[in-house]
Structure formats: structure tokens, C-alpha cells
């Protein structure tokens, strides 16, 4: 072969190879782009929350999306044993029981797995603070222990139950809300402690021990009725100070000066949830049902009739700065719906719950393009005393932070959704 012909053949081969490489790279790039697009599309589909699902599941999926780690619910940077986790996970438990979708159970379990050590110690929990709020997440362990039989969960449960034994009390036997809130009972505390106390008793106690515990549970409701109920309106004040030493306490009655929506919400949920565990033949059942009916009647008198919702400060709808508040309204919807479904309240309260629920959907819910559900106009937090001092004035309540997706609202919204099959 002549040198010139060889050179032409070599050049042709090089050109062909170059063309092949160019097309191969192009195909590879197109394939990679196609694969990348498919991954993005699949990820988007996984993250998207279908509007075909019920609101209960849509909100739970939104919470999981916002807080992939249940131990960081409530916008936390680090894992925390707290009542808001217990509240949302109690709602998640009910969604799991309805749907049987494993990811919901896994979300619940991951919280306990993260927060309970192999020795049964509760991370971030301090018994010596005697904080009733910390009992709420015990509901998660009461749910998981019978399923898993993990000894560490039982050990942690016994620790929480021991707090009840050492909890400081008022002279007539009412639990102080926290050790540092001396001689004070708050409506909040009834929800934090009593469902756990009653459920633990049903699960682990018998005979005289059980009777004594159930009597004690009912006694807490008796005391809150005695000390915080306003006879004129039927509403209950946020807190009561037996010593009357707090600046927020009435000099004669010891009560705080206003009716806070969420405090009343905690109390309503406490009543309908405790009745799940109180024995059918316990005389306290009839009392609690009567308290619940009085409570519901009082709330209807201060409801915003146009929306079916309630104001942050319940009885001051017309006062400047007051607003329709999401967490309390969601709690009332749940309390009314469950109360009616269980026969504790007249059936017309189911319709009232529906009206409130529609009011929440129309006025307080927004949905993002990917289906994420937001609950707006939530009071972030409110309390009594402390530092800086919270004086329980109208101005105090309306000026606390307002935010979206507070778990103290999303949890009750999920539970109301389930009760209403929405």
C-alpha cells in the first residue's frame, strides 16, 4: 500500500472515530439528562402530597415533610422530649391505624428510638423539674411498648409514672404545673398529665391501686372546675394560683384574668381523651361528661358565628387586636366531634364541629403547589409568669408570636379530621 493511501485511510478512521465519540458523548449526555430529569420527577412525586388523600393524611405528610425527624418537631434544631412531639405523634398513631401505612408507624417509632437510650433513660428529660408537660410524650411509649415489648420503653414509662408520685401539689391535691410554678394549676396541665395517668393506670394497675389512681385523675378535673370556672360565662380561666402571690392572680379568687382559647382547648381534649381509659363503672365518668357539656355550651356562646371559629381571647371578639386563632379552634373541633361521636355530647355538636372544620379550611388553611398543607394564624406560645414575666393580660395574649404550622394546631387538626372522616 502506498504511503499516501495509508495516510488517507488513517485520516478517515480518525474522522469516523471522532464522529463516533461525539455522538456517543451526545447520547451519554442526553441519557444522563434524561435520568436526572426522571430522578427529579420521581423525587417531586415522592415529595408531592396528593389532593386525593384525606386532610388527615395530607396534614401528617406535610408535618413529616417539615420535620423529617419527629424528635425535632416544633421547629427545633436538636432532638427534644416535649409535649408537642407527643401531641402530633398521638395524631400520627391514629392515621397509621386507619391507613396501615408503615411510614407513619416508622415516624412514631423513630421518635422513641431516638429519645430513649438502651438503658431506658429519656434524653433531655429532667425529673427534678417536675414539669407536667413532659408526661405527654409518654403516650407514645404507652402505644409502642405493647407492640415492641422493648424493656427500655417500660423503664422510661416507669420513670414518667414516678413523676406523678413526686409532683408537688396544692393543699387540696392539685398538681402544680411545674415545680417552679409554685401552687399553680393551669388548664394546660390536665391534657399533659391526665390522659397519660389514666392510660398507664388502665395498662399496668389493678384493684385498689387502680381505683386510687383513677380517683386522683378525676380529682384533678374537680379541682380545676372548682378553682378556674367562671360562673357567669361558664368559661374557665387559664390558671389558678392557690397562694395568690402571682401578679396575674386575682386577689380574692387566685385566677388569671382572661379566657385563653388554647387553654380551653387543652382542657376539652383532656376530658374526651381521659374518658377513653376511665372504667365504665367509675362514678367520675358522669361528672366528666357533665363538665364537658357545660364547657361546650359556654364555648358556643362566644363562637364567631360567621366563620365557626374562636378568638385568641375568647370573650373579647370586638376588642382591637384580637384574632381568630387556629390552635384553639382545631382543638374545639376535635373535642366536639369526638364528644358527639362517643355519645358524651348531643349529636348536634357533630354539626358544630363540621362548621368549625369548614371555617378552618376556608380561613386558616393554605395549600402549596406541591400539596403541602399549611395551618395559619397559630399562637406560637403563651403561659403565665416566668421570666420575662407573662401577666395574662389581654395585651399579652394578642401580642405573642403568631406563626403557621404550630404543632399545637396541626396535631388537633389531624385528630379533628379523623373524627369527621375528612
mmCIF file of C-alpha atoms in Angstrom:
data_model
loop_
_atom_site.group_PDB
_atom_site.id
_atom_site.type_symbol
_atom_site.label_atom_id
_atom_site.label_comp_id
_atom_site.label_asym_id
_atom_site.label_seq_id
_atom_site.Cartn_x
_atom_site.Cartn_y
_atom_site.Cartn_z
ATOM 1 C CA UNK A 1 0.000 0.000 0.000
ATOM 2 C CA UNK A 2 1.287 3.412 -0.941
ATOM 3 C CA UNK A 3 2.126 5.840 1.807
ATOM 4 C CA UNK A 4 -0.459 8.391 0.538
ATOM 5 C CA UNK A 5 -3.300 5.805 0.518
ATOM 6 C CA UNK A 6 -2.390 4.651 4.016
ATOM 7 C CA UNK A 7 -2.461 8.233 5.212
ATOM 8 C CA UNK A 8 -5.947 8.782 3.701
ATOM 9 C CA UNK A 9 -7.286 5.596 5.307
ATOM 10 C CA UNK A 10 -5.805 6.576 8.669
ATOM 11 C CA UNK A 11 -7.328 10.043 8.416
ATOM 12 C CA UNK A 12 -10.728 8.552 7.532
ATOM 13 C CA UNK A 13 -10.580 6.221 10.525
ATOM 14 C CA UNK A 14 -9.670 9.102 12.826
ATOM 15 C CA UNK A 15 -12.599 11.171 11.446
ATOM 16 C CA UNK A 16 -15.006 8.261 11.909
ATOM 17 C CA UNK A 17 -13.751 7.681 15.459
ATOM 18 C CA UNK A 18 -14.160 11.374 16.233
ATOM 19 C CA UNK A 19 -17.710 11.350 14.875
ATOM 20 C CA UNK A 20 -18.480 8.217 16.904
ATOM 21 C CA UNK A 21 -17.088 9.778 20.085
ATOM 22 C CA UNK A 22 -19.074 12.986 19.510
ATOM 23 C CA UNK A 23 -22.338 11.077 19.016
ATOM 24 C CA UNK A 24 -21.538 8.703 21.898
ATOM 25 C CA UNK A 25 -20.928 11.656 24.218
ATOM 26 C CA UNK A 26 -24.077 13.340 23.000
ATOM 27 C CA UNK A 27 -26.117 10.172 23.619
ATOM 28 C CA UNK A 28 -24.493 9.773 27.047
ATOM 29 C CA UNK A 29 -25.246 13.374 27.948
ATOM 30 C CA UNK A 30 -28.843 13.023 26.733
ATOM 31 C CA UNK A 31 -29.218 9.788 28.707
ATOM 32 C CA UNK A 32 -27.727 11.387 31.813
ATOM 33 C CA UNK A 33 -30.038 14.387 31.429
ATOM 34 C CA UNK A 34 -32.999 12.054 30.934
ATOM 35 C CA UNK A 35 -32.044 10.022 34.019
ATOM 36 C CA UNK A 36 -31.520 13.218 36.002
ATOM 37 C CA UNK A 37 -34.930 14.513 34.906
ATOM 38 C CA UNK A 38 -36.522 11.202 35.905
ATOM 39 C CA UNK A 39 -34.856 11.357 39.345
ATOM 40 C CA UNK A 40 -36.098 14.921 39.856
ATOM 41 C CA UNK A 41 -39.570 13.943 38.660
ATOM 42 C CA UNK A 42 -39.622 10.893 40.945
ATOM 43 C CA UNK A 43 -38.368 12.954 43.878
ATOM 44 C CA UNK A 44 -41.013 15.570 43.186
ATOM 45 C CA UNK A 45 -43.662 12.859 43.058
ATOM 46 C CA UNK A 46 -42.424 11.485 46.373
ATOM 47 C CA UNK A 47 -42.482 14.941 47.950
ATOM 48 C CA UNK A 48 -45.785 15.949 46.390
ATOM 49 C CA UNK A 49 -48.822 15.403 48.596
ATOM 50 C CA UNK A 50 -51.836 14.206 46.663
ATOM 51 C CA UNK A 51 -55.032 16.196 46.950
ATOM 52 C CA UNK A 52 -56.892 12.908 46.619
ATOM 53 C CA UNK A 53 -55.870 11.933 50.151
ATOM 54 C CA UNK A 54 -57.932 12.872 53.180
ATOM 55 C CA UNK A 55 -56.987 16.047 55.029
ATOM 56 C CA UNK A 56 -55.788 13.987 57.987
ATOM 57 C CA UNK A 57 -53.157 12.276 55.880
ATOM 58 C CA UNK A 58 -52.292 15.386 53.898
ATOM 59 C CA UNK A 59 -51.517 17.298 57.081
ATOM 60 C CA UNK A 60 -49.494 14.450 58.569
ATOM 61 C CA UNK A 61 -47.445 14.145 55.372
ATOM 62 C CA UNK A 62 -46.925 17.909 55.480
ATOM 63 C CA UNK A 63 -45.647 17.644 59.054
ATOM 64 C CA UNK A 64 -43.278 14.817 58.098
ATOM 65 C CA UNK A 65 -42.031 16.926 55.213
ATOM 66 C CA UNK A 66 -41.469 19.916 57.500
ATOM 67 C CA UNK A 67 -39.930 17.795 60.237
ATOM 68 C CA UNK A 68 -38.393 14.609 58.759
ATOM 69 C CA UNK A 69 -37.167 13.759 62.271
ATOM 70 C CA UNK A 70 -40.048 13.532 64.732
ATOM 71 C CA UNK A 71 -37.644 14.395 67.561
ATOM 72 C CA UNK A 72 -37.308 17.886 66.032
ATOM 73 C CA UNK A 73 -40.993 18.678 65.732
ATOM 74 C CA UNK A 74 -41.841 22.244 66.753
ATOM 75 C CA UNK A 75 -39.036 23.851 64.722
ATOM 76 C CA UNK A 76 -36.201 22.519 66.898
ATOM 77 C CA UNK A 77 -32.528 22.271 65.950
ATOM 78 C CA UNK A 78 -31.879 19.365 68.318
ATOM 79 C CA UNK A 79 -33.942 16.360 69.465
ATOM 80 C CA UNK A 80 -36.246 17.189 72.374
ATOM 81 C CA UNK A 81 -38.556 15.245 74.684
ATOM 82 C CA UNK A 82 -41.558 17.552 74.773
ATOM 83 C CA UNK A 83 -45.339 17.654 74.742
ATOM 84 C CA UNK A 84 -45.654 18.836 71.140
ATOM 85 C CA UNK A 85 -43.994 15.648 69.890
ATOM 86 C CA UNK A 86 -46.421 13.567 71.901
ATOM 87 C CA UNK A 87 -49.372 15.545 70.571
ATOM 88 C CA UNK A 88 -48.513 15.194 66.868
ATOM 89 C CA UNK A 89 -47.461 11.555 67.243
ATOM 90 C CA UNK A 90 -50.733 10.723 69.013
ATOM 91 C CA UNK A 91 -52.408 12.058 65.877
ATOM 92 C CA UNK A 92 -49.964 10.095 63.677
ATOM 93 C CA UNK A 93 -50.845 6.916 65.569
ATOM 94 C CA UNK A 94 -54.490 7.352 64.618
ATOM 95 C CA UNK A 95 -53.631 7.982 60.968
ATOM 96 C CA UNK A 96 -51.472 4.844 60.944
ATOM 97 C CA UNK A 97 -54.281 2.793 62.466
ATOM 98 C CA UNK A 98 -56.637 3.991 59.730
ATOM 99 C CA UNK A 99 -54.251 3.642 56.768
ATOM 100 C CA UNK A 100 -51.810 0.922 57.914
ATOM 101 C CA UNK A 101 -49.044 2.741 56.025
ATOM 102 C CA UNK A 102 -45.741 1.642 57.507
ATOM 103 C CA UNK A 103 -44.030 5.032 57.100
ATOM 104 C CA UNK A 104 -46.339 6.524 59.725
ATOM 105 C CA UNK A 105 -45.524 3.842 62.258
ATOM 106 C CA UNK A 106 -41.820 4.262 61.444
ATOM 107 C CA UNK A 107 -42.100 8.004 62.091
ATOM 108 C CA UNK A 108 -43.609 7.348 65.525
ATOM 109 C CA UNK A 109 -41.095 4.642 66.408
ATOM 110 C CA UNK A 110 -38.126 6.769 65.324
ATOM 111 C CA UNK A 111 -39.013 9.349 67.977
ATOM 112 C CA UNK A 112 -38.950 6.812 70.801
ATOM 113 C CA UNK A 113 -35.870 5.123 69.344
ATOM 114 C CA UNK A 114 -34.032 8.463 69.274
ATOM 115 C CA UNK A 115 -35.131 9.714 72.676
ATOM 116 C CA UNK A 116 -34.896 6.532 74.800
ATOM 117 C CA UNK A 117 -31.439 5.096 75.474
ATOM 118 C CA UNK A 118 -30.706 1.376 75.645
ATOM 119 C CA UNK A 119 -30.878 1.700 79.438
ATOM 120 C CA UNK A 120 -34.317 3.330 79.312
ATOM 121 C CA UNK A 121 -33.177 6.857 80.122
ATOM 122 C CA UNK A 122 -35.124 9.679 78.469
ATOM 123 C CA UNK A 123 -32.843 12.082 76.645
ATOM 124 C CA UNK A 124 -33.331 15.789 77.580
ATOM 125 C CA UNK A 125 -35.901 14.889 80.290
ATOM 126 C CA UNK A 126 -35.220 16.135 83.835
ATOM 127 C CA UNK A 127 -37.409 14.559 86.506
ATOM 128 C CA UNK A 128 -36.392 17.113 89.116
ATOM 129 C CA UNK A 129 -38.144 19.892 87.153
ATOM 130 C CA UNK A 130 -41.496 18.176 87.853
ATOM 131 C CA UNK A 131 -42.895 19.539 84.594
ATOM 132 C CA UNK A 132 -46.344 18.141 83.717
ATOM 133 C CA UNK A 133 -45.745 18.949 80.035
ATOM 134 C CA UNK A 134 -43.152 16.186 79.859
ATOM 135 C CA UNK A 135 -45.696 13.438 80.560
ATOM 136 C CA UNK A 136 -47.458 13.965 77.226
ATOM 137 C CA UNK A 137 -44.875 12.118 75.125
ATOM 138 C CA UNK A 138 -45.337 9.157 77.450
ATOM 139 C CA UNK A 139 -48.420 8.439 75.325
ATOM 140 C CA UNK A 140 -46.039 7.419 72.533
ATOM 141 C CA UNK A 141 -44.405 4.809 74.777
ATOM 142 C CA UNK A 142 -47.773 3.519 76.001
ATOM 143 C CA UNK A 143 -48.596 2.882 72.358
ATOM 144 C CA UNK A 144 -45.280 1.307 71.379
ATOM 145 C CA UNK A 145 -44.469 -0.839 74.402
ATOM 146 C CA UNK A 146 -47.275 -3.408 73.949
ATOM 147 C CA UNK A 147 -46.227 -3.766 70.292
ATOM 148 C CA UNK A 148 -42.455 -3.979 70.749
ATOM 149 C CA UNK A 149 -42.042 -5.260 74.318
ATOM 150 C CA UNK A 150 -38.784 -3.300 74.455
ATOM 151 C CA UNK A 151 -37.664 -3.175 78.073
ATOM 152 C CA UNK A 152 -36.189 0.313 77.649
ATOM 153 C CA UNK A 153 -39.638 1.696 76.844
ATOM 154 C CA UNK A 154 -41.084 0.159 80.002
ATOM 155 C CA UNK A 155 -38.228 1.588 82.078
ATOM 156 C CA UNK A 156 -38.896 5.049 80.660
ATOM 157 C CA UNK A 157 -42.622 4.681 81.337
ATOM 158 C CA UNK A 158 -41.926 3.838 84.981
ATOM 159 C CA UNK A 159 -39.768 6.955 85.260
ATOM 160 C CA UNK A 160 -42.582 9.135 83.938
ATOM 161 C CA UNK A 161 -45.088 7.462 86.249
ATOM 162 C CA UNK A 162 -42.775 8.153 89.190
ATOM 163 C CA UNK A 163 -43.037 11.863 88.412
ATOM 164 C CA UNK A 164 -46.745 11.719 89.296
ATOM 165 C CA UNK A 165 -45.870 10.358 92.727
ATOM 166 C CA UNK A 166 -43.387 13.159 93.427
ATOM 167 C CA UNK A 167 -45.261 16.001 91.699
ATOM 168 C CA UNK A 168 -45.793 18.931 94.108
ATOM 169 C CA UNK A 169 -49.465 19.568 94.888
ATOM 170 C CA UNK A 170 -51.754 22.281 96.146
ATOM 171 C CA UNK A 171 -53.222 21.881 99.623
ATOM 172 C CA UNK A 172 -56.285 20.136 98.152
ATOM 173 C CA UNK A 173 -54.265 17.741 95.965
ATOM 174 C CA UNK A 174 -53.949 19.516 92.621
ATOM 175 C CA UNK A 175 -50.757 19.054 90.595
ATOM 176 C CA UNK A 176 -48.548 22.136 90.323
ATOM 177 C CA UNK A 177 -47.973 22.789 86.640
ATOM 178 C CA UNK A 178 -44.204 22.749 87.199
ATOM 179 C CA UNK A 179 -42.024 22.762 90.280
ATOM 180 C CA UNK A 180 -41.045 26.371 89.592
ATOM 181 C CA UNK A 181 -44.681 27.420 89.135
ATOM 182 C CA UNK A 182 -45.460 27.071 92.804
ATOM 183 C CA UNK A 183 -49.059 26.435 93.938
ATOM 184 C CA UNK A 184 -50.351 26.866 90.363
ATOM 185 C CA UNK A 185 -52.751 24.746 88.353
ATOM 186 C CA UNK A 186 -53.102 25.512 84.630
ATOM 187 C CA UNK A 187 -55.740 24.161 82.259
ATOM 188 C CA UNK A 188 -52.870 23.006 80.020
ATOM 189 C CA UNK A 189 -51.732 20.542 82.661
ATOM 190 C CA UNK A 190 -54.905 18.496 82.524
ATOM 191 C CA UNK A 191 -54.121 17.459 78.952
ATOM 192 C CA UNK A 192 -50.420 16.958 79.588
ATOM 193 C CA UNK A 193 -50.843 14.611 82.539
ATOM 194 C CA UNK A 194 -54.279 13.054 82.898
ATOM 195 C CA UNK A 195 -54.650 11.004 79.675
ATOM 196 C CA UNK A 196 -51.181 9.539 80.319
ATOM 197 C CA UNK A 197 -52.008 8.906 84.004
ATOM 198 C CA UNK A 198 -55.319 7.216 83.164
ATOM 199 C CA UNK A 199 -53.891 5.166 80.283
ATOM 200 C CA UNK A 200 -50.918 3.972 82.357
ATOM 201 C CA UNK A 201 -53.301 3.005 85.145
ATOM 202 C CA UNK A 202 -55.526 1.047 82.777
ATOM 203 C CA UNK A 203 -52.499 -0.770 81.363
ATOM 204 C CA UNK A 204 -50.494 -1.552 84.490
ATOM 205 C CA UNK A 205 -52.561 -1.113 87.680
ATOM 206 C CA UNK A 206 -55.190 -3.296 89.318
ATOM 207 C CA UNK A 207 -57.666 -3.360 92.198
ATOM 208 C CA UNK A 208 -57.200 -0.730 94.918
ATOM 209 C CA UNK A 209 -54.112 0.778 93.275
ATOM 210 C CA UNK A 210 -56.071 1.379 90.078
ATOM 211 C CA UNK A 211 -59.078 2.793 91.924
ATOM 212 C CA UNK A 212 -56.900 5.234 93.834
ATOM 213 C CA UNK A 213 -55.231 6.417 90.627
ATOM 214 C CA UNK A 214 -58.487 6.832 88.688
ATOM 215 C CA UNK A 215 -59.974 8.747 91.637
ATOM 216 C CA UNK A 216 -56.921 11.019 91.577
ATOM 217 C CA UNK A 217 -57.345 11.651 87.848
ATOM 218 C CA UNK A 218 -60.969 12.709 88.315
ATOM 219 C CA UNK A 219 -59.978 14.816 91.331
ATOM 220 C CA UNK A 220 -57.766 16.981 89.103
ATOM 221 C CA UNK A 221 -60.789 17.840 86.943
ATOM 222 C CA UNK A 222 -62.904 18.518 90.033
ATOM 223 C CA UNK A 223 -60.305 20.960 91.297
ATOM 224 C CA UNK A 224 -59.899 22.810 88.007
ATOM 225 C CA UNK A 225 -63.681 23.193 87.836
ATOM 226 C CA UNK A 226 -63.792 24.442 91.408
ATOM 227 C CA UNK A 227 -60.960 26.939 91.082
ATOM 228 C CA UNK A 228 -60.990 28.246 87.481
ATOM 229 C CA UNK A 229 -64.654 28.128 86.369
ATOM 230 C CA UNK A 230 -66.329 31.489 85.900
ATOM 231 C CA UNK A 231 -69.935 31.010 86.976
ATOM 232 C CA UNK A 232 -71.227 33.867 84.850
ATOM 233 C CA UNK A 233 -69.829 32.778 81.473
ATOM 234 C CA UNK A 234 -69.170 29.070 82.040
ATOM 235 C CA UNK A 235 -65.656 29.582 80.676
ATOM 236 C CA UNK A 236 -62.523 28.568 82.581
ATOM 237 C CA UNK A 237 -59.621 30.883 83.321
ATOM 238 C CA UNK A 238 -56.159 29.872 82.086
ATOM 239 C CA UNK A 239 -54.702 29.340 85.558
ATOM 240 C CA UNK A 240 -55.163 29.459 89.315
ATOM 241 C CA UNK A 241 -52.623 30.368 91.994
ATOM 242 C CA UNK A 242 -53.548 28.995 95.397
ATOM 243 C CA UNK A 243 -51.088 31.349 97.110
ATOM 244 C CA UNK A 244 -52.459 34.398 95.230
ATOM 245 C CA UNK A 245 -48.876 35.686 95.153
ATOM 246 C CA UNK A 246 -48.534 35.921 91.365
ATOM 247 C CA UNK A 247 -49.029 39.354 89.823
ATOM 248 C CA UNK A 248 -51.506 37.794 87.404
ATOM 249 C CA UNK A 249 -53.614 36.238 90.199
ATOM 250 C CA UNK A 250 -56.892 37.769 91.355
ATOM 251 C CA UNK A 251 -56.542 38.846 94.995
ATOM 252 C CA UNK A 252 -59.748 37.073 96.002
ATOM 253 C CA UNK A 253 -60.004 34.034 93.694
ATOM 254 C CA UNK A 254 -56.388 33.441 92.617
ATOM 255 C CA UNK A 255 -57.442 33.102 88.971
ATOM 256 C CA UNK A 256 -55.715 34.645 85.977
ATOM 257 C CA UNK A 257 -57.707 37.458 84.332
ATOM 258 C CA UNK A 258 -58.573 36.105 80.864
ATOM 259 C CA UNK A 259 -60.042 33.157 78.975
ATOM 260 C CA UNK A 260 -57.349 31.967 76.564
ATOM 261 C CA UNK A 261 -58.553 29.925 73.611
ATOM 262 C CA UNK A 262 -55.852 27.246 73.652
ATOM 263 C CA UNK A 263 -56.021 26.728 77.423
ATOM 264 C CA UNK A 264 -59.706 25.892 76.991
ATOM 265 C CA UNK A 265 -58.727 23.708 74.025
ATOM 266 C CA UNK A 266 -56.282 21.685 76.126
ATOM 267 C CA UNK A 267 -58.975 21.178 78.743
ATOM 268 C CA UNK A 268 -61.590 19.950 76.276
ATOM 269 C CA UNK A 269 -59.219 17.442 74.707
ATOM 270 C CA UNK A 270 -58.233 16.264 78.185
ATOM 271 C CA UNK A 271 -61.830 15.408 79.020
ATOM 272 C CA UNK A 272 -62.666 13.471 75.849
ATOM 273 C CA UNK A 273 -59.329 11.612 75.894
ATOM 274 C CA UNK A 274 -59.378 10.639 79.582
ATOM 275 C CA UNK A 275 -62.815 9.088 79.080
ATOM 276 C CA UNK A 276 -61.119 6.533 76.770
ATOM 277 C CA UNK A 277 -59.460 4.989 79.826
ATOM 278 C CA UNK A 278 -61.716 5.685 82.795
ATOM 279 C CA UNK A 279 -63.642 2.479 83.685
ATOM 280 C CA UNK A 280 -67.287 2.393 82.603
ATOM 281 C CA UNK A 281 -68.452 1.929 86.184
ATOM 282 C CA UNK A 282 -66.330 4.729 87.644
ATOM 283 C CA UNK A 283 -68.542 7.470 89.165
ATOM 284 C CA UNK A 284 -66.195 10.098 87.759
ATOM 285 C CA UNK A 285 -67.366 9.403 84.209
ATOM 286 C CA UNK A 286 -70.726 11.069 84.763
ATOM 287 C CA UNK A 287 -69.040 14.100 86.324
ATOM 288 C CA UNK A 288 -66.642 14.499 83.416
ATOM 289 C CA UNK A 289 -69.456 14.197 80.890
ATOM 290 C CA UNK A 290 -71.373 16.906 82.759
ATOM 291 C CA UNK A 291 -68.291 19.132 82.830
ATOM 292 C CA UNK A 292 -67.867 18.573 79.088
ATOM 293 C CA UNK A 293 -71.461 19.559 78.319
ATOM 294 C CA UNK A 294 -71.215 22.744 80.401
ATOM 295 C CA UNK A 295 -67.942 23.539 78.644
ATOM 296 C CA UNK A 296 -69.414 23.052 75.172
ATOM 297 C CA UNK A 297 -72.429 25.246 75.928
ATOM 298 C CA UNK A 298 -70.177 28.038 77.193
ATOM 299 C CA UNK A 299 -67.989 27.894 74.096
ATOM 300 C CA UNK A 300 -70.954 28.154 71.738
ATOM 301 C CA UNK A 301 -71.854 31.492 73.306
ATOM 302 C CA UNK A 302 -68.519 33.047 72.316
ATOM 303 C CA UNK A 303 -68.080 31.397 68.905
ATOM 304 C CA UNK A 304 -67.733 33.619 65.841
ATOM 305 C CA UNK A 305 -70.970 32.682 64.111
ATOM 306 C CA UNK A 306 -69.850 33.744 60.652
ATOM 307 C CA UNK A 307 -66.751 31.527 60.481
ATOM 308 C CA UNK A 308 -67.438 28.943 63.195
ATOM 309 C CA UNK A 309 -64.056 29.795 64.749
ATOM 310 C CA UNK A 310 -62.942 31.267 68.084
ATOM 311 C CA UNK A 311 -60.840 34.265 69.055
ATOM 312 C CA UNK A 312 -57.484 34.167 70.827
ATOM 313 C CA UNK A 313 -59.114 35.749 73.885
ATOM 314 C CA UNK A 314 -62.464 34.022 73.828
ATOM 315 C CA UNK A 315 -64.873 36.619 75.177
ATOM 316 C CA UNK A 316 -63.370 39.785 73.679
ATOM 317 C CA UNK A 317 -64.142 39.370 69.981
ATOM 318 C CA UNK A 318 -64.679 43.077 69.385
ATOM 319 C CA UNK A 319 -61.559 44.302 71.136
ATOM 320 C CA UNK A 320 -58.857 45.672 68.837
ATOM 321 C CA UNK A 321 -56.016 43.254 68.154
ATOM 322 C CA UNK A 322 -57.926 40.064 68.895
ATOM 323 C CA UNK A 323 -57.890 37.495 66.095
ATOM 324 C CA UNK A 324 -59.406 34.170 65.046
ATOM 325 C CA UNK A 325 -56.893 31.633 66.337
ATOM 326 C CA UNK A 326 -56.147 28.273 64.723
ATOM 327 C CA UNK A 327 -54.925 26.004 67.534
ATOM 328 C CA UNK A 328 -57.842 26.598 69.877
ATOM 329 C CA UNK A 329 -60.356 26.331 67.037
ATOM 330 C CA UNK A 330 -58.861 23.000 65.900
ATOM 331 C CA UNK A 331 -58.956 21.697 69.469
ATOM 332 C CA UNK A 332 -62.621 22.659 69.832
ATOM 333 C CA UNK A 333 -63.475 20.947 66.526
ATOM 334 C CA UNK A 334 -61.805 17.756 67.774
ATOM 335 C CA UNK A 335 -63.431 17.931 71.208
ATOM 336 C CA UNK A 336 -66.918 18.499 69.802
ATOM 337 C CA UNK A 337 -66.552 15.808 67.128
ATOM 338 C CA UNK A 338 -65.174 13.158 69.449
ATOM 339 C CA UNK A 339 -67.597 14.120 72.213
ATOM 340 C CA UNK A 340 -70.549 13.683 69.847
ATOM 341 C CA UNK A 341 -69.174 10.506 68.244
ATOM 342 C CA UNK A 342 -68.706 8.898 71.666
ATOM 343 C CA UNK A 343 -72.116 9.976 72.923
ATOM 344 C CA UNK A 344 -70.780 12.357 75.570
ATOM 345 C CA UNK A 345 -72.256 15.393 73.810
ATOM 346 C CA UNK A 346 -75.585 15.721 71.955
ATOM 347 C CA UNK A 347 -75.402 14.794 68.258
ATOM 348 C CA UNK A 348 -75.835 18.421 67.149
ATOM 349 C CA UNK A 349 -72.246 19.042 68.242
ATOM 350 C CA UNK A 350 -71.101 16.935 65.310
ATOM 351 C CA UNK A 351 -72.641 19.537 63.008
ATOM 352 C CA UNK A 352 -70.985 22.268 65.075
ATOM 353 C CA UNK A 353 -67.637 20.509 64.665
ATOM 354 C CA UNK A 354 -68.212 20.339 60.904
ATOM 355 C CA UNK A 355 -68.959 24.072 60.821
ATOM 356 C CA UNK A 356 -65.757 24.845 62.706
ATOM 357 C CA UNK A 357 -63.796 22.496 60.467
ATOM 358 C CA UNK A 358 -65.114 24.211 57.334
ATOM 359 C CA UNK A 359 -64.205 27.534 58.932
ATOM 360 C CA UNK A 360 -60.635 26.297 59.383
ATOM 361 C CA UNK A 361 -60.439 25.131 55.759
ATOM 362 C CA UNK A 362 -61.901 28.388 54.425
ATOM 363 C CA UNK A 363 -59.996 30.837 56.607
ATOM 364 C CA UNK A 364 -56.860 29.249 58.013
ATOM 365 C CA UNK A 365 -55.638 26.570 55.574
ATOM 366 C CA UNK A 366 -53.469 27.222 52.531
ATOM 367 C CA UNK A 367 -52.040 24.593 50.165
ATOM 368 C CA UNK A 368 -48.763 24.943 48.268
ATOM 369 C CA UNK A 369 -48.210 23.821 44.658
ATOM 370 C CA UNK A 370 -46.662 20.529 45.783
ATOM 371 C CA UNK A 371 -49.652 19.809 48.015
ATOM 372 C CA UNK A 372 -48.046 20.825 51.328
ATOM 373 C CA UNK A 373 -50.779 21.935 53.713
ATOM 374 C CA UNK A 374 -50.286 24.950 55.993
ATOM 375 C CA UNK A 375 -52.305 25.898 59.055
ATOM 376 C CA UNK A 376 -52.077 29.644 59.615
ATOM 377 C CA UNK A 377 -52.772 32.079 62.477
ATOM 378 C CA UNK A 378 -51.465 29.868 65.257
ATOM 379 C CA UNK A 379 -50.452 31.417 68.567
ATOM 380 C CA UNK A 380 -46.899 30.134 68.995
ATOM 381 C CA UNK A 381 -46.832 30.034 72.781
ATOM 382 C CA UNK A 382 -48.456 31.582 75.841
ATOM 383 C CA UNK A 383 -48.011 30.996 79.544
ATOM 384 C CA UNK A 384 -48.205 32.586 82.967
ATOM 385 C CA UNK A 385 -45.434 34.237 84.981
ATOM 386 C CA UNK A 386 -41.866 33.210 84.266
ATOM 387 C CA UNK A 387 -39.061 35.448 83.002
ATOM 388 C CA UNK A 388 -39.753 37.658 81.095
ATOM 389 C CA UNK A 389 -42.962 37.906 83.083
ATOM 390 C CA UNK A 390 -46.240 36.951 81.392
ATOM 391 C CA UNK A 391 -49.039 38.852 83.084
ATOM 392 C CA UNK A 392 -52.019 37.128 81.337
ATOM 393 C CA UNK A 393 -53.449 40.481 80.232
ATOM 394 C CA UNK A 394 -55.419 40.806 77.008
ATOM 395 C CA UNK A 395 -52.474 42.694 75.522
ATOM 396 C CA UNK A 396 -50.124 39.876 76.468
ATOM 397 C CA UNK A 397 -52.151 37.170 74.711
ATOM 398 C CA UNK A 398 -52.698 39.077 71.473
ATOM 399 C CA UNK A 399 -49.061 40.133 71.195
ATOM 400 C CA UNK A 400 -47.494 36.693 71.485
ATOM 401 C CA UNK A 401 -45.945 35.434 68.227
ATOM 402 C CA UNK A 402 -48.367 34.265 65.541
ATOM 403 C CA UNK A 403 -47.000 31.653 63.128
ATOM 404 C CA UNK A 404 -48.022 28.940 60.682
ATOM 405 C CA UNK A 405 -47.916 25.182 61.297
ATOM 406 C CA UNK A 406 -47.504 25.207 65.020
ATOM 407 C CA UNK A 407 -47.805 21.540 66.082
ATOM 408 C CA UNK A 408 -50.246 22.575 68.801
ATOM 409 C CA UNK A 409 -52.595 23.254 65.887
ATOM 410 C CA UNK A 410 -51.601 20.691 63.273
ATOM 411 C CA UNK A 411 -51.959 17.788 65.734
ATOM 412 C CA UNK A 412 -55.543 18.652 66.762
ATOM 413 C CA UNK A 413 -56.387 19.413 63.104
ATOM 414 C CA UNK A 414 -55.353 15.865 62.160
ATOM 415 C CA UNK A 415 -57.400 14.410 65.027
ATOM 416 C CA UNK A 416 -60.438 16.524 64.151
ATOM 417 C CA UNK A 417 -60.069 15.360 60.533
ATOM 418 C CA UNK A 418 -60.125 11.746 61.650
ATOM 419 C CA UNK A 419 -63.180 12.216 63.870
ATOM 420 C CA UNK A 420 -65.008 13.859 60.964
ATOM 421 C CA UNK A 421 -63.670 11.353 58.395
ATOM 422 C CA UNK A 422 -62.175 14.171 56.347
#
